[in-house]
Tab-separated table of C-alpha atoms in Angstrom:
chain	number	residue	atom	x	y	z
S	28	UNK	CA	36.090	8.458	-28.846
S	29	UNK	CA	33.329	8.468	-30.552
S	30	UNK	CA	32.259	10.717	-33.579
S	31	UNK	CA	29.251	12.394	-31.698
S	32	UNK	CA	31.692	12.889	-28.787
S	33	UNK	CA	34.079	14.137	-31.247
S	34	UNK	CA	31.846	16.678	-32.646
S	35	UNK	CA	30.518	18.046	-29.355
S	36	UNK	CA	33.713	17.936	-27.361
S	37	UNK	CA	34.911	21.348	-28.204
S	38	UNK	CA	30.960	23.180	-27.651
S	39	UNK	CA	31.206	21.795	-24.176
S	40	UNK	CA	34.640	22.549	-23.302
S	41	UNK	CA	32.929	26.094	-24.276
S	42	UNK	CA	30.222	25.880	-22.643
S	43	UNK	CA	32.562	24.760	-19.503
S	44	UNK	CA	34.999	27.484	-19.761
S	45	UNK	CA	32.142	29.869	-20.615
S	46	UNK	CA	30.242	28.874	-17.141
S	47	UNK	CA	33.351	29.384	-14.812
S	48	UNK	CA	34.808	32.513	-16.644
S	49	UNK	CA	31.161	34.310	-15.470
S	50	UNK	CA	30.853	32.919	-11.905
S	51	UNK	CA	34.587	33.970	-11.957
S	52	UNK	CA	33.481	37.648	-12.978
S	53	UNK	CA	30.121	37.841	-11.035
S	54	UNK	CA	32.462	36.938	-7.693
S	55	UNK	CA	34.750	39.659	-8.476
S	56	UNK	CA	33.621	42.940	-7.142
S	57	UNK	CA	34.061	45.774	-9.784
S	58	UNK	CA	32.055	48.870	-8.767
S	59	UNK	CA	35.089	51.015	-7.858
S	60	UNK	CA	31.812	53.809	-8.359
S	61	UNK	CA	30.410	53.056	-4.630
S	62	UNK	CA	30.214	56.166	-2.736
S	63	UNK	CA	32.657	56.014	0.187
S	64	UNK	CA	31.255	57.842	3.260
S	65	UNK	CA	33.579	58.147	6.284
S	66	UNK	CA	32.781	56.447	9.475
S	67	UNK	CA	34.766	56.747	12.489
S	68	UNK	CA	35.453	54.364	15.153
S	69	UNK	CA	34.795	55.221	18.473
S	70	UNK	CA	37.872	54.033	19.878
S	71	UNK	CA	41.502	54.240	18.979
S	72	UNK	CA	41.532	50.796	19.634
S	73	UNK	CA	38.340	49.634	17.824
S	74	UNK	CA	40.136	51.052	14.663
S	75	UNK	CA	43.117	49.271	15.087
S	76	UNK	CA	41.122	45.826	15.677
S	77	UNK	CA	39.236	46.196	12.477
S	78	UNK	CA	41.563	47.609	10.275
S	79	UNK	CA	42.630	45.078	7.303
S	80	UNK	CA	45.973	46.682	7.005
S	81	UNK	CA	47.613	49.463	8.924
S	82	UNK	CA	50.574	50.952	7.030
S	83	UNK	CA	53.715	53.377	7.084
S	84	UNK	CA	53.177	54.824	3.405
S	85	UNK	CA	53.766	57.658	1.016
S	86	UNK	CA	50.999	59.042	-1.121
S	87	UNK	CA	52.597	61.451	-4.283
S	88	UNK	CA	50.785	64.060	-6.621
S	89	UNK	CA	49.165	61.203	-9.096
S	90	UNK	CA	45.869	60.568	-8.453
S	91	UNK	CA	43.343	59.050	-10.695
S	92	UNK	CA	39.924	60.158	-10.506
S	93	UNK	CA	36.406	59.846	-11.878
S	94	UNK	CA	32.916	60.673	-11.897
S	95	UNK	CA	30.799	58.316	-9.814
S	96	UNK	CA	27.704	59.567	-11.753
S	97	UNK	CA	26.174	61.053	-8.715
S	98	UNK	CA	25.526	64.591	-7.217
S	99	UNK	CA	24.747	65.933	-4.097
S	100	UNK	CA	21.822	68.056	-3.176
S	101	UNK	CA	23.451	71.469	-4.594
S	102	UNK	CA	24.664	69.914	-7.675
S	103	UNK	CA	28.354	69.399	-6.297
S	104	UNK	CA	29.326	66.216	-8.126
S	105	UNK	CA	30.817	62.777	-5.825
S	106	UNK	CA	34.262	61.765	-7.543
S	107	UNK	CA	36.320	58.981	-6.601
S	108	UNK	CA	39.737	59.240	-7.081
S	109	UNK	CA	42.502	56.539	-6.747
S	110	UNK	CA	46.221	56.443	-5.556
S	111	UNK	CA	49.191	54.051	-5.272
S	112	UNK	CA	50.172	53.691	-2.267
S	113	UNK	CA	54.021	53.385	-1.646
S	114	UNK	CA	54.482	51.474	1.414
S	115	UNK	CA	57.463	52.012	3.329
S	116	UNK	CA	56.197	49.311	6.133
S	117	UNK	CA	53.674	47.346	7.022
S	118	UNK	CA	52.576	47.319	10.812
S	119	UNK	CA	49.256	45.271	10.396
S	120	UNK	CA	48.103	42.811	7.953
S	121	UNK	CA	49.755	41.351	4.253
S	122	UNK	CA	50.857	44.310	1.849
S	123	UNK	CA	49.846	43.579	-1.691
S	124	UNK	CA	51.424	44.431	-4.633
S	125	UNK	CA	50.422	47.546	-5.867
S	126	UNK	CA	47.741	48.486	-3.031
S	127	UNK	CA	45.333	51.419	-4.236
S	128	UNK	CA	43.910	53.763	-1.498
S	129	UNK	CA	40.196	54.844	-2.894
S	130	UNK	CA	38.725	57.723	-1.717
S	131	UNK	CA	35.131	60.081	-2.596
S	132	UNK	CA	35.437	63.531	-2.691
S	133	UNK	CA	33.589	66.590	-3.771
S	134	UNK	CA	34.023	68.487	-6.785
S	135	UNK	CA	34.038	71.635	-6.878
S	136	UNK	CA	36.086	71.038	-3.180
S	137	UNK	CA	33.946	72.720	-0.561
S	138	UNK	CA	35.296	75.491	2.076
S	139	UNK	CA	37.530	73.643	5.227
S	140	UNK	CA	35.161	74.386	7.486
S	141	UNK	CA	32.417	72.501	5.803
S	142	UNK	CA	31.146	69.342	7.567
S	143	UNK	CA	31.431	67.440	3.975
S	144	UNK	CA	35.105	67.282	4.030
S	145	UNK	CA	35.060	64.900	7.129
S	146	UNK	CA	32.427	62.574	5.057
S	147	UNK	CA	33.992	62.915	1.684
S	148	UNK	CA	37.962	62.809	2.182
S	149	UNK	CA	38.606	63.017	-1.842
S	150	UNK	CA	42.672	62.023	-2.076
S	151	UNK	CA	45.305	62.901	0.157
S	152	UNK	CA	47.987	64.972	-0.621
S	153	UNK	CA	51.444	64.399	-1.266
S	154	UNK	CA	52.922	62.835	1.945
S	155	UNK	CA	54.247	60.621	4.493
S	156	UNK	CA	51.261	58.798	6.626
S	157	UNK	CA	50.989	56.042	9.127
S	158	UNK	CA	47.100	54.739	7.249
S	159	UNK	CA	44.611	52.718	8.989
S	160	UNK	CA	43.166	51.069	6.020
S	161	UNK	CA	40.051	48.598	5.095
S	162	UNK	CA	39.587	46.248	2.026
S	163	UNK	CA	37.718	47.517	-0.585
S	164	UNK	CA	36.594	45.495	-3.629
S	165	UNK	CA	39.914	43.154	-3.594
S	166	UNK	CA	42.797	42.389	-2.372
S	167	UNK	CA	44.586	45.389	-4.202
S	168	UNK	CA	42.012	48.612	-3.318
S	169	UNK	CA	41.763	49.800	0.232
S	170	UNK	CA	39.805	52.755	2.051
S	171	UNK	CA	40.388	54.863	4.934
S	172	UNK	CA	38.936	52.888	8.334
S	173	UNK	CA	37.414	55.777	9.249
S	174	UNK	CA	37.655	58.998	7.331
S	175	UNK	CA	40.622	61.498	8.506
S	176	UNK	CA	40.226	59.778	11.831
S	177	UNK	CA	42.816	56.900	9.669
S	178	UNK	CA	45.189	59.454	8.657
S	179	UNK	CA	48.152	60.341	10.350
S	180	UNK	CA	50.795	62.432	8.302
S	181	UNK	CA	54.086	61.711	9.458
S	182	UNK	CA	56.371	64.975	9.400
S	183	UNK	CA	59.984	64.706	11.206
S	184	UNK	CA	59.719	60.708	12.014
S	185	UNK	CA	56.302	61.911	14.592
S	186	UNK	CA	52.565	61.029	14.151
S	187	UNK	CA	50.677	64.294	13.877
S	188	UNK	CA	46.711	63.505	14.613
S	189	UNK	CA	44.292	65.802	13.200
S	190	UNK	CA	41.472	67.361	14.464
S	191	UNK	CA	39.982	63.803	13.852
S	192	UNK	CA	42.472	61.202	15.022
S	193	UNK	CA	42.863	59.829	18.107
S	194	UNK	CA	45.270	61.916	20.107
S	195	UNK	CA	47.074	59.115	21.776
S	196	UNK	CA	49.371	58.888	18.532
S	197	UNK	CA	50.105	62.284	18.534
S	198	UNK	CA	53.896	62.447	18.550
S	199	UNK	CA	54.658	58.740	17.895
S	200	UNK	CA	57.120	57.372	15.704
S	201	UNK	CA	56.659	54.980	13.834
S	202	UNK	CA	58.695	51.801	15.812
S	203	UNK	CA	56.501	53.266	18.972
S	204	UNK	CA	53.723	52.524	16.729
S	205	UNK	CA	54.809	49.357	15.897
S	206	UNK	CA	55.755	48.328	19.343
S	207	UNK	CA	52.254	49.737	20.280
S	208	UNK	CA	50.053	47.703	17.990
S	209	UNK	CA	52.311	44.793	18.973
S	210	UNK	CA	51.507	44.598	22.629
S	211	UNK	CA	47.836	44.834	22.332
């Protein structure tokens, strides 16, 4: 090798590493601040077709959240908030390790009854849920396919649907929900 080689060598291998370390970045998604709006399918079935991963999970009291930096109209501030999702089974898609549901919510929370809460589900609480569930970002952070229409707490081994969901799971457990997804 020669001496010039010798001496430039290590600024290329630099340079080299340096190029592919920021395409590597750049392709990696990492604005966890995006406002997440609910949506809802029209169609039980249009969910379950487009949903990444569709899961039998617990959600528990810790929840990480933070300010997205914007506010709405009466000075209510958007926060996104993170949780761990503990899956007990997976009925659609691959699980990954340590999956993250992300959700936007309103701070201060508004009354029930306010429209917002259906855009803006903020986290769930504590709980057992069959989740409908889109990739967000990577293969670790998910969101809810749909708003509340994606939620469906699981109390005594039954699907309850609220005032959302799609009232055909209403009362499933979760093998009929298996065995449902299954034949379609």
């Amino acid at each position: 090798m020669s001496s010039v080689m010798r001496k430039y060598l290590p600024l290329l291998l630099i340079l080299i590493c340096l190029f592919f370390s920021i395409r590597i970045t750049s392709a990696q998604p990492s604005d966890l601040n995006q406002i997440i709006k609910s949506e809802p399918p029209a169609f039980s079935k249009q969910m379950i077709q487009i949903s990444d991963l569709i899961v039998y999970a617990h959600l528990d009291e810790h929840v990480t959240k933070w300010d997205t930096g914007r506010r709405l109209a009466s000075g209510a501030k958007l926060i996104n908030a993170a949780q761990h999702l503990h899956i007990r089974q997976t009925l659609k898609g691959r699980s990954p390790v340590n999956p993250l549901l992300v959700t936007t919510g309103v701070d201060p929370l508004p009354p029930p009854q306010d429209p917002l809460n259906n855009v803006y589900t903020g986290p769930l609480a504590d709980g057992d849920y069959i989740l409908f569930l889109k990739s967000f970002h990577d293969a670790q952070h998910f969101i809810l396919n749909g708003g509340f229409t994606a939620v469906y707490p699981v109390v005594s081994g039954k699907m309850i649907a609220l005032d959302q969901g799609f009232k055909e799971f209403e009362g499933l457990t979760v093998p009929d929900l298996s065995k449902r997804l299954h034949d379609q």
